[in-house]
Coordinates of C-alpha atoms and ligand atoms in Angstrom, one line a residue:
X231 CA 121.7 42.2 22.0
X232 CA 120.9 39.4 24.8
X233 CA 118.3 36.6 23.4
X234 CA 114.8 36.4 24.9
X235 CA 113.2 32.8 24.7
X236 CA 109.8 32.4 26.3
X237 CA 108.8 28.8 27.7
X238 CA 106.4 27.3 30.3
X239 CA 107.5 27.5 33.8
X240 CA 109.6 24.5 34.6
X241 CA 112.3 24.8 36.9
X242 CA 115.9 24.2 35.1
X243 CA 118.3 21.5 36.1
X244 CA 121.7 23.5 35.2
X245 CA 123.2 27.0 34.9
X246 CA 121.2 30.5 36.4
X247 CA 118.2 31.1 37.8
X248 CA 116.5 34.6 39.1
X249 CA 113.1 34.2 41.0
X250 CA 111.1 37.4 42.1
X251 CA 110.6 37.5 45.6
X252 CA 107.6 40.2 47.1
X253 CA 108.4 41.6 50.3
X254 CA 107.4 39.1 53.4
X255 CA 107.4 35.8 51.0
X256 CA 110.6 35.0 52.7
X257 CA 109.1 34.9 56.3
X258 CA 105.6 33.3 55.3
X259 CA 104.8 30.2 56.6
X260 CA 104.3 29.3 52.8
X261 CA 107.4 29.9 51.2
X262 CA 108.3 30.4 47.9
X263 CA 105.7 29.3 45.1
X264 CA 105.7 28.5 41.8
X265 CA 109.1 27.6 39.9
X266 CA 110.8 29.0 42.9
X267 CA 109.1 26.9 45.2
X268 CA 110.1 23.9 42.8
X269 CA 113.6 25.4 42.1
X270 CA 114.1 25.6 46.3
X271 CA 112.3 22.4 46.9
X272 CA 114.9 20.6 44.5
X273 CA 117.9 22.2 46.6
X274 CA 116.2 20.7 49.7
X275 CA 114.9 23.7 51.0
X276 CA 118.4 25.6 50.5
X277 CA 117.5 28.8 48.3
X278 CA 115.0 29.9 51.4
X279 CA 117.3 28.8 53.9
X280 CA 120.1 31.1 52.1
X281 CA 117.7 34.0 51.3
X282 CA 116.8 33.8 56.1
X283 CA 120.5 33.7 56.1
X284 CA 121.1 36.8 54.2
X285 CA 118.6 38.7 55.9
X286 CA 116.5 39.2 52.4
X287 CA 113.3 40.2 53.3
X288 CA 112.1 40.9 49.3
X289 CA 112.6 44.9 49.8
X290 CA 112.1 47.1 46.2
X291 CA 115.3 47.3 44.7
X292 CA 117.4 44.4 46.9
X293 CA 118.7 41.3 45.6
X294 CA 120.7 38.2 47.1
X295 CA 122.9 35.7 44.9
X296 CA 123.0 32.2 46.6
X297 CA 126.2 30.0 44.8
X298 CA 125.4 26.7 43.9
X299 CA 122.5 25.8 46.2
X300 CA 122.4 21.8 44.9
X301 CA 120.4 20.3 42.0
X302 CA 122.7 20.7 39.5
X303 CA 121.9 24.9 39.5
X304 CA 125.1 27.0 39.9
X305 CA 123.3 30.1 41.2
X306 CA 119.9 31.3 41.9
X307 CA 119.1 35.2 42.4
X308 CA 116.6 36.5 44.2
X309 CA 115.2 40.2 43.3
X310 CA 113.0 41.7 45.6
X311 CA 109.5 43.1 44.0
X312 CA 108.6 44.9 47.2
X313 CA 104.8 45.1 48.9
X314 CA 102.7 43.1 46.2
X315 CA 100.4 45.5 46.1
X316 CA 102.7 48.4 44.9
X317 CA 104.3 46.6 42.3
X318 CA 104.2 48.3 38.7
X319 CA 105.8 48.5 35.2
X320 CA 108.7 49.9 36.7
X321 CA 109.8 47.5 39.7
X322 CA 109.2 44.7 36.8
X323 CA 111.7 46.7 34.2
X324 CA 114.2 47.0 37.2
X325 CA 113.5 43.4 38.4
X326 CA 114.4 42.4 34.8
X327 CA 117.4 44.5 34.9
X328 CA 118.8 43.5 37.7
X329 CA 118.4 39.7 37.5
X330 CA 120.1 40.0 34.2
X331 CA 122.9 41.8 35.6
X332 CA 123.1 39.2 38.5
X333 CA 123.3 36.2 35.7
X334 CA 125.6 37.8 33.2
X335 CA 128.5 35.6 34.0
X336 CA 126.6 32.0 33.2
X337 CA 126.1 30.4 30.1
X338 CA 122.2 29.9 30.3
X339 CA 120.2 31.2 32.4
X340 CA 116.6 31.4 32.9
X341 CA 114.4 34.3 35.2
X342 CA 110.9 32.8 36.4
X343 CA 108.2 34.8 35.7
X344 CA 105.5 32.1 36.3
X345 CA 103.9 34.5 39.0
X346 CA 103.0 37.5 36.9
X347 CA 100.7 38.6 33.8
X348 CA 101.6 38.5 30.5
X349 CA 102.7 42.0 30.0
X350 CA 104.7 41.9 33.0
X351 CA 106.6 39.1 31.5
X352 CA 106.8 41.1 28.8
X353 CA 109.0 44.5 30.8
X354 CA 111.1 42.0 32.2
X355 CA 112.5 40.8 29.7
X356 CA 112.5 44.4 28.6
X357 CA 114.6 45.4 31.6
X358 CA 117.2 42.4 31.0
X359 CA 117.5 43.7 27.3
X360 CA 118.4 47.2 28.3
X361 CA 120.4 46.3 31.4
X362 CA 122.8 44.0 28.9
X363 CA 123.8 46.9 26.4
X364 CA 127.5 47.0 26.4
X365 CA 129.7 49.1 23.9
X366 CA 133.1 47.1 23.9
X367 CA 134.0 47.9 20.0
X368 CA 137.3 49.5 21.3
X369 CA 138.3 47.0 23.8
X370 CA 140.6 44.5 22.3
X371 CA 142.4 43.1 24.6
X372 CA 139.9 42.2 27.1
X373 CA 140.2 38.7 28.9
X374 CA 137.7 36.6 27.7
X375 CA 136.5 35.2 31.6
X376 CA 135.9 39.0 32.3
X377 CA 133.3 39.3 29.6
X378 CA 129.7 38.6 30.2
X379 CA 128.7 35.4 29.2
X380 CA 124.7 35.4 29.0
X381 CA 123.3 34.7 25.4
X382 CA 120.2 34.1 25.9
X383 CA 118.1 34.6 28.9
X384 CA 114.6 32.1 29.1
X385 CA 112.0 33.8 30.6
X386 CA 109.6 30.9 32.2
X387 CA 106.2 32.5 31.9
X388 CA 102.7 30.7 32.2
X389 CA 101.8 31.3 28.1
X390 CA 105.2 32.1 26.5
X391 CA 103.9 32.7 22.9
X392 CA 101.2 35.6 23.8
X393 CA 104.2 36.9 26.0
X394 CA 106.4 37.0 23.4
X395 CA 104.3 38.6 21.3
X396 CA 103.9 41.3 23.9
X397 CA 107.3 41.5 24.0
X398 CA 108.1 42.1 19.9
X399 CA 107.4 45.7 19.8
X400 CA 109.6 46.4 22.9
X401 CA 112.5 44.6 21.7
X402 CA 112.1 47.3 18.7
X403 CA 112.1 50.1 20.8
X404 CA 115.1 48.1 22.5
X405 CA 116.9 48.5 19.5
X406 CA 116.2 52.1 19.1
X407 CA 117.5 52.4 22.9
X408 CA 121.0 50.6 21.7
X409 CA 121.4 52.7 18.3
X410 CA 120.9 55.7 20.3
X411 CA 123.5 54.2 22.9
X412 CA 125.8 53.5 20.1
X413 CA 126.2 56.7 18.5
X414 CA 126.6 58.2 21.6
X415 CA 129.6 56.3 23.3
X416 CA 131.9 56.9 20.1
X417 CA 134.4 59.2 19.9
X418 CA 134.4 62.2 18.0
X419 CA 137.4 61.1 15.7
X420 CA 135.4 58.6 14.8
X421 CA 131.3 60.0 14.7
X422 CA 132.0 63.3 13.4
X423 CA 128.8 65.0 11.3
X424 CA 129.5 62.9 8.1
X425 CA 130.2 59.8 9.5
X426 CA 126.9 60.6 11.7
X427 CA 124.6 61.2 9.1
X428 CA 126.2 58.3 7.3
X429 CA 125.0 55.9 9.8
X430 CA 121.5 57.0 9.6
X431 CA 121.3 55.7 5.7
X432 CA 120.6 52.2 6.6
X433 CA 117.7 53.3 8.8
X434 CA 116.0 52.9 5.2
X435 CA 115.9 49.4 5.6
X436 CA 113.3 49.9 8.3
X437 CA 110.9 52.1 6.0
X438 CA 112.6 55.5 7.2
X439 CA 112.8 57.4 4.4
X440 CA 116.3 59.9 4.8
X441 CA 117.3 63.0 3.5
X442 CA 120.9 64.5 3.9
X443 CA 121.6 67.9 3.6
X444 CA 125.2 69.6 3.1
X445 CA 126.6 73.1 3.9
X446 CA 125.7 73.5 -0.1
X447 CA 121.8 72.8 0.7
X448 CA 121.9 74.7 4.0
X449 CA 123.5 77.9 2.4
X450 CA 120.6 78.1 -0.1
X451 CA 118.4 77.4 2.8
X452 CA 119.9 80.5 4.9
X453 CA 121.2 78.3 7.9
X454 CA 123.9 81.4 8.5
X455 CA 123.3 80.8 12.6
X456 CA 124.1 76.4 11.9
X457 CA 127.1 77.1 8.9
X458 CA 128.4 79.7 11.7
X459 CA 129.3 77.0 14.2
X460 CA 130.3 74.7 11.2
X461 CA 133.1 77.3 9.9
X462 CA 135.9 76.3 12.4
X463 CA 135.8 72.6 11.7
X464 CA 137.4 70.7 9.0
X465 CA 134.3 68.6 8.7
X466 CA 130.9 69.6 6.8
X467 CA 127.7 69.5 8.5
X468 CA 124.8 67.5 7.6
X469 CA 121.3 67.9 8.8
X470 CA 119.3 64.7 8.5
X471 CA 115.9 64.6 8.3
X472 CA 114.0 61.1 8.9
X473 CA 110.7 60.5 8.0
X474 CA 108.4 57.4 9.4
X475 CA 105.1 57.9 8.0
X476 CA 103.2 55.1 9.8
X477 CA 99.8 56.8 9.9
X478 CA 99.1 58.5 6.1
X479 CA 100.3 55.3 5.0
X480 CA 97.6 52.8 5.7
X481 CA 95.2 55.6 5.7
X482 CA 93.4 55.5 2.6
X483 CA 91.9 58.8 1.1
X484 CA 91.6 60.3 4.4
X485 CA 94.0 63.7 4.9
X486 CA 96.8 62.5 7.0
X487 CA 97.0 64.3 10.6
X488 CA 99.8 66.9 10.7
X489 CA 103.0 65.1 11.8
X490 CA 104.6 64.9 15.2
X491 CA 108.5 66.8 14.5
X492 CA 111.3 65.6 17.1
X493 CA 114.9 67.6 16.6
X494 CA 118.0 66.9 18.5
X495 CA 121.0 68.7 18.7
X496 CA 123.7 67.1 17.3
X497 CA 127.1 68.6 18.0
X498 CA 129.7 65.7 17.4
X499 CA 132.6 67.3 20.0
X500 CA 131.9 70.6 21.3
X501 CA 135.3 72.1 22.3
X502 CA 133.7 75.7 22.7
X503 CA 135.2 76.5 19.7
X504 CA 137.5 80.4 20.4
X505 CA 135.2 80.9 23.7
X506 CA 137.0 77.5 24.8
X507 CA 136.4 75.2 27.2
X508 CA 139.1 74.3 30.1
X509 CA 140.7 70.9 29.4
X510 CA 139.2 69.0 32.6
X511 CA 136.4 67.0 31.3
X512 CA 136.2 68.5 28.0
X513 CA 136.4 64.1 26.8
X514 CA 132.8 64.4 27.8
X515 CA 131.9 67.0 24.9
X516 CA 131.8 64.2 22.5
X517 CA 128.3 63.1 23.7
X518 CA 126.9 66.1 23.0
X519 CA 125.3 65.0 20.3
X520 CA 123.1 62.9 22.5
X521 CA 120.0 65.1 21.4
X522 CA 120.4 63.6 17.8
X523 CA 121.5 60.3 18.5
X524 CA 117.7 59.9 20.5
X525 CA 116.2 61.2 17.6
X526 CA 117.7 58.6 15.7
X527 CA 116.8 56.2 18.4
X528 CA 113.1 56.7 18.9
X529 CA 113.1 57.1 15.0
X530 CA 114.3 53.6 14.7
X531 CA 111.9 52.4 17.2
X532 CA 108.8 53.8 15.8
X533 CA 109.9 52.5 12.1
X534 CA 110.7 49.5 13.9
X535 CA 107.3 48.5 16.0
X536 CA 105.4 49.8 12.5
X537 CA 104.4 52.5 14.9
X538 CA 101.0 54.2 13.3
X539 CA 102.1 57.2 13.3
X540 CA 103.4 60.2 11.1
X541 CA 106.7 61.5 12.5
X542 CA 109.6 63.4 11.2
X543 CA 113.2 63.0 13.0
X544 CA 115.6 65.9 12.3
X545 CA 119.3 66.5 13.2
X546 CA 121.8 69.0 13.1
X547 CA 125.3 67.7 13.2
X548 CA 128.3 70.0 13.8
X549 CA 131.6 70.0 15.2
X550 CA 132.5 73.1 16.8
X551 CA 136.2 73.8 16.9
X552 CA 138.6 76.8 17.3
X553 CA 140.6 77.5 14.1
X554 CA 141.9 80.0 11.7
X555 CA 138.1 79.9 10.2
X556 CA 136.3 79.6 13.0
X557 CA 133.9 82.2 14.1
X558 CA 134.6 84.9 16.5
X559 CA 132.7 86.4 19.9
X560 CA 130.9 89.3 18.6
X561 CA 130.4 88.1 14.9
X562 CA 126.6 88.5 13.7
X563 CA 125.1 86.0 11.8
X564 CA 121.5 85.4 10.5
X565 CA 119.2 82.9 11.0
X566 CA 117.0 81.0 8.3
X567 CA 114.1 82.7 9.6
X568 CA 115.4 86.1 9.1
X569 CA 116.4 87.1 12.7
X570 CA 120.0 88.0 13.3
X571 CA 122.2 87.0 16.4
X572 CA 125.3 88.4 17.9
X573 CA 126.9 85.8 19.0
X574 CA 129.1 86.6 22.5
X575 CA 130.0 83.4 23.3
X576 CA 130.9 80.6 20.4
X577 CA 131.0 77.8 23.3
X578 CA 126.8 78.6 23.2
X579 CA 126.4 76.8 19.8
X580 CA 123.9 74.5 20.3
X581 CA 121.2 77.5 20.3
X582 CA 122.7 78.0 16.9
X583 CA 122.5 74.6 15.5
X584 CA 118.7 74.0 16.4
X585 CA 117.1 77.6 15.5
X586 CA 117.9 76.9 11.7
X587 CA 116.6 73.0 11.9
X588 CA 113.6 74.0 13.9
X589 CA 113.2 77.0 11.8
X590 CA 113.2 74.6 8.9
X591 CA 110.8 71.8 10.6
X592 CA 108.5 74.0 11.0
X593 CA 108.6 75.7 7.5
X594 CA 108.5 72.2 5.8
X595 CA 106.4 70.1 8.0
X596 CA 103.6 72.4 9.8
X597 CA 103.8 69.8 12.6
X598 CA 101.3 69.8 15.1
X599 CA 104.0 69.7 17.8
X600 CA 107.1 69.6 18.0
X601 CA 109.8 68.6 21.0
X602 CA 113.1 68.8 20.8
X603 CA 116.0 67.5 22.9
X604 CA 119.6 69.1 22.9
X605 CA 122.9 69.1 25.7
X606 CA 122.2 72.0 26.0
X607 CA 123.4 73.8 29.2
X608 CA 125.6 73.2 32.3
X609 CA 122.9 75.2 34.3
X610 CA 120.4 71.9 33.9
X611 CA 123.0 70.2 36.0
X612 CA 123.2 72.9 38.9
X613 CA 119.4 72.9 38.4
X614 CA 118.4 69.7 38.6
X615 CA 121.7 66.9 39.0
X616 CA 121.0 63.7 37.2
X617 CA 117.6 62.8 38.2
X618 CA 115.1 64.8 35.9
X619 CA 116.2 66.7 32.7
X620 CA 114.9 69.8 32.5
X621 CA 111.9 70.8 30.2
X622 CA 110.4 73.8 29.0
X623 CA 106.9 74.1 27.1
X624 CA 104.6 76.7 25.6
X625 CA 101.5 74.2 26.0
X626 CA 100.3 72.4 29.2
X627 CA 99.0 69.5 27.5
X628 CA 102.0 68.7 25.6
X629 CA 103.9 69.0 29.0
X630 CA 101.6 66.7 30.7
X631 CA 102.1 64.3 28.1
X632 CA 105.7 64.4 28.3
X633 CA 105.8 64.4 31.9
X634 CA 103.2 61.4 32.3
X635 CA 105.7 59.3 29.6
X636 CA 108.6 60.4 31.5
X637 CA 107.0 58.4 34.7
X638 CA 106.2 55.2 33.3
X639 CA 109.8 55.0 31.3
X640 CA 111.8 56.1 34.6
X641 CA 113.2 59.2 32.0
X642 CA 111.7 61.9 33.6
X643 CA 111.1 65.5 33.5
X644 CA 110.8 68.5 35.1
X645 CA 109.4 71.6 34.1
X646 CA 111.2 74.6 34.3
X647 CA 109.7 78.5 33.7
X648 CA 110.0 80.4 30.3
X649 CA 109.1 84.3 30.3
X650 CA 109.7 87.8 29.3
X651 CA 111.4 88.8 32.0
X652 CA 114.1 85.8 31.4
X653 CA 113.7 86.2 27.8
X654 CA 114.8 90.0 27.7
X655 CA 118.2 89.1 29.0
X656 CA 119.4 88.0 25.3
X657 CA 118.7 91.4 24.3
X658 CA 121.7 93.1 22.1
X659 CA 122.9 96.1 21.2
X660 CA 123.7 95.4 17.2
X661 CA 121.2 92.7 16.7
X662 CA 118.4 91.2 17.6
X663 CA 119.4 88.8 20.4
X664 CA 122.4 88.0 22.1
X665 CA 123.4 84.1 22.2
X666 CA 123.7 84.0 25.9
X667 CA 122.0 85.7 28.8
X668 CA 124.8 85.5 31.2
X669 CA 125.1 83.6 34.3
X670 CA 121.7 83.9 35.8
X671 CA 118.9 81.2 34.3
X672 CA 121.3 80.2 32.3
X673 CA 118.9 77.1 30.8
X674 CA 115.8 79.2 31.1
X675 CA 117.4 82.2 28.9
X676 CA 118.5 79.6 26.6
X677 CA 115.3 77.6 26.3
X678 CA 113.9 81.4 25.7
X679 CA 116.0 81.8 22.8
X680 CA 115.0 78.8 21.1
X681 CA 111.1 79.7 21.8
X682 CA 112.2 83.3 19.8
X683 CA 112.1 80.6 16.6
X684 CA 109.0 78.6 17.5
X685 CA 105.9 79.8 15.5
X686 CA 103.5 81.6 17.6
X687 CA 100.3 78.3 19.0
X688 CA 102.8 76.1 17.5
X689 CA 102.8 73.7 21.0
X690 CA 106.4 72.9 21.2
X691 CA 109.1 71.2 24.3
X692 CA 112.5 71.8 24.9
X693 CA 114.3 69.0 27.3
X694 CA 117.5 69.8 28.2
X695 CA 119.3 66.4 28.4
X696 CA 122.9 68.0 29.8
X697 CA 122.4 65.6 33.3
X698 CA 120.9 62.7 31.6
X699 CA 122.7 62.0 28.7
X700 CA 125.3 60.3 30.4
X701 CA 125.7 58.6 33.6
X702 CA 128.3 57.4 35.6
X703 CA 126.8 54.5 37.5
X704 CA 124.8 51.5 36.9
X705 CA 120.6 52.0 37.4
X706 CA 119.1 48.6 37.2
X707 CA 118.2 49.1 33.5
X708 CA 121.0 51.6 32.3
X709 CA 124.3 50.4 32.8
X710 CA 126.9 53.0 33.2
X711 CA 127.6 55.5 30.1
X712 CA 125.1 56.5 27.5
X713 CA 121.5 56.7 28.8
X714 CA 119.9 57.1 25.4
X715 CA 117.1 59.1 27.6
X716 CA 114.3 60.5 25.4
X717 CA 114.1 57.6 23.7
X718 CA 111.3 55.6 25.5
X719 CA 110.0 58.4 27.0
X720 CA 109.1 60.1 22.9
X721 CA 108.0 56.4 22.0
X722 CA 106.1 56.2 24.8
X723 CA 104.6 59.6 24.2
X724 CA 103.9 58.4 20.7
X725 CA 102.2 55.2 21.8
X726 CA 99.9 56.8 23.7
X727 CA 98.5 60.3 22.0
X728 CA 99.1 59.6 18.5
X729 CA 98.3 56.5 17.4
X730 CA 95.4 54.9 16.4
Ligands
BES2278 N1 127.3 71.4 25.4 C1 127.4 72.4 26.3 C2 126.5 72.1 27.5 C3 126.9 71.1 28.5 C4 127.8 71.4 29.5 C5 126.5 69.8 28.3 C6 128.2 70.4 30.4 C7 126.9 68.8 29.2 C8 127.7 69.1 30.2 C9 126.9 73.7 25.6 O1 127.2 73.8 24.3 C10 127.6 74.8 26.3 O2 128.8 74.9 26.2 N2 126.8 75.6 27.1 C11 127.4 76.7 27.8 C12 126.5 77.9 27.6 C13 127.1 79.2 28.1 C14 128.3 79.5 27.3 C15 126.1 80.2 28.1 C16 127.4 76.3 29.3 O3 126.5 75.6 29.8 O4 128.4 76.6 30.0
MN2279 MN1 129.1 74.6 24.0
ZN2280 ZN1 127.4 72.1 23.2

């Protein structure tokens, strides 16, 4: 993970530096101030003569590199804030971002924040963390001059010890971001549901407590909808469960609050098992277990930041493959909660997976809410491309909670419809619901089958993460690849309703 240093504002005599530039700094009779006024007044006045040059006006979003401008500095980057008046958490978290990206090739660089408050400081050195995530474990032969280079990145703020106290807790939900990240970009030969759930044992060292449960343990437990998708693989299943009790902990004699429950889907490759999928793209199924690895994420984060709250992280992990055992379109199965499915399609397993764990996290825990977060459709996609995943709630407050943290982490949401009239599409003619509802709807008749195993006033969330899961180009503080979305948004969420 890159460094952070905080120190005073001094402008450096050698390698990077990235100065924020507001929008009409560049064609004020002023100038540049602060560090970047000294940084620009020690290249004689080149930085702002480059920046007039290059046309850069200090627009949201725009940047402009100027090579070796004199005094010893080999680059300085400007980032544009945009009107000073508009400028939030988020332009500072992309600012961050993208000056980091713009100074990962030197050896030390420093990004003057001198001009802002001491949170501020704080989410941009946020946004350089999360913009540096790179998963290169596979890449062995790469040249070492095309490799970043950046270390450690100084951030030159007016008090850097009360900034870099503001910034601790965010590096742990950093870390969360980058686990999450992790799990995701592996292969499926390699994160299959033992060698998931494996993973998740160390999370103890944060104060997590973790339970693992076999196909032995789900059996007893009834899972018949979760062991059905497990029967074609080679490979057990495990569901985790991951407990952070932050709040009952340091609460003394007072009855702890009902926890908050978050489950993710956790398919390690998802080949449709006999319904299967066409070969073109099917490389992508191995993030669908992108649900569980942001469980595991935000469940990191909250252990680490000491977050006071109690939450419970579960997973259901699952291959599903064709075989010789694997189940078969029109096979009826029953759920832990009693209710029986005829399952039509085997390539809709994720539906399958999370009615026995939310069955079970609801049975065990009595939570007072609970969200989950799956791959779940290709529909989201059609619905609603890259931009906002799609969610689906029985309570208004919990969606405006969800949808307010969505904004201020840049992972947004958007709420879709649940109903009767969608819901009666899963109807069957043997059982007591179908797995799929055919083409039309397709997320909103699966969302309504998960709500068929949600406990009646139990406020629950489904976000379907299909079209944010993954993405294939860089956003200023996601590079390509795994997103890890849900995980700042549930923190966030946390942070702000249940703590305290
Ligand atoms: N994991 C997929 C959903 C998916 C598709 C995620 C594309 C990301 C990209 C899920 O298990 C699935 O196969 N869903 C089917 C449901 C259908 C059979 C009702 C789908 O979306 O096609
Ligand atoms: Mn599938
Ligand atoms: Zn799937």
């Amino acid at each position: 993970m890159l460094e952070i240093s905080f120190a005073k504002p001094v402008a450096p005599k050698s390698g990077g530096v990235a100065i924020l530039v507001a929008e009409g700094v560049v064609a004020s009779k002023t100038g540049l101030a602060g560090v970047a006024g000294s940084v620009d007044k020690a290249c004689d006045g080149a930085v702002l003569r480059a920046l007039k040059a290059a046309r850069f006006t200090g627009k949201k979003g725009s940047s402009c590199v100027v090579l070796a401008p004199g005094a010893g500095l080999s680059r300085v980057v400007a980032i544009g804030l945009g009107a000073g008046d508009k400028i939030d958490e988020r332009g500072i978290e992309d600012a961050g971002g993208t000056a980091a990206a713009a100074l990962a090739n030197e050896e030390t660089a420093a990004i003057a924040a001198d001009e802002l408050t001491r949170p501020q400081a704080a989410s941009l050195a946020m946004g350089a963390v999360l913009r540096s995530y790179r998963f290169d474990l596979y890449r062995t032969k790469e040249k070492p001059e095309d490799k970043p280079k950046l270390a450690t990145l100084t951030v030159l703020a007016d008090d850097p010890a009360k900034s870099k106290a503001a910034f601790a807790p965010m590096q742990k939900v950093a870390e969360g971001v980058f686990l999450a990240r992790d799990l995701v970009s592996e292969p499926g030969n390699i994160l299959h549901p033992v060698e998931f759930a494996d993973r998740l044992k160390p999370l103890s060292k944060l104060g997590l407590e973790i339970e693992i449960l076999g196909p032995k343990e789900m059996k007893k437990l009834g899972f018949g909808a979760f062991l059905g998708v497990a029967q074609g693989s080679a490979i057990e299943p495990r569901m985790v469960v991951m407990k952070w009790l932050g709040a009952s902990k340091g609460a003394k004699g007072k009855k702890p609050a009902k926890p908050v429950c978050f489950v993710g889907k956790g398919v390690t490759f998802d080949t449709g098992g006999i319904s299967i999928k066409p070969a073109g793209g099917m490389e992508d199924m191995k993030w669908d277990m992108a649900g569980a690895g942001t469980v595991a994420g935000v469940m990191a984060a909250l252990a680490g930041r000491q977050a006071k709250a109690d939450v419970i992280g579960l997973v259901g992990l699952v291959e599903n493959m064709p075989s010789g055992t694997a189940q078969r379109p029109g096979d009826v199965v029953t759920s832990a909660s009693g209710q029986t499915i005829e399952v039509i399609n085997t390539d809709a397993e994720g539906r399958l997976v999370l009615c026995d764990v939310l069955h079970y996290a609801q049975k065990q825990f009595d939570p007072a809410l609970i969200v989950d977060l799956a791959t779940l459709t290709g529909a989201i996609i059609i619905a609603l491309g890259h931009e906002h995943a799609g969610m689906f709630a029985n309570d208004d407050a919990l969606a405006q909670k969800l949808e307010a943290a969505g904004k201020a982490t840049a992972e947004t949401v958007w709420r879709m419809p649940l109903g009767d009239a969608y819901d009666k599409q899963l109807k069957s003619d043997i059982a007591d619901m179908k797995n799929v509802g055919g083409r039309p709807g397709g997320s909103i008749t699966a969302a309504c089958f998960i709500q068929r195993f949600i406990d009646k006033d139990r406020p629950w969330a489904h976000l379907d993460i299909a079209g944010t899961a993954w993405s294939s180009k860089d956003a200023p503080t996601v590079p390509k690849g795994a997103t890890a979305f849900g995980v700042r948004l549930l923190d966030r969420m946390v942070a702000e309703h249940h703590e305290g």
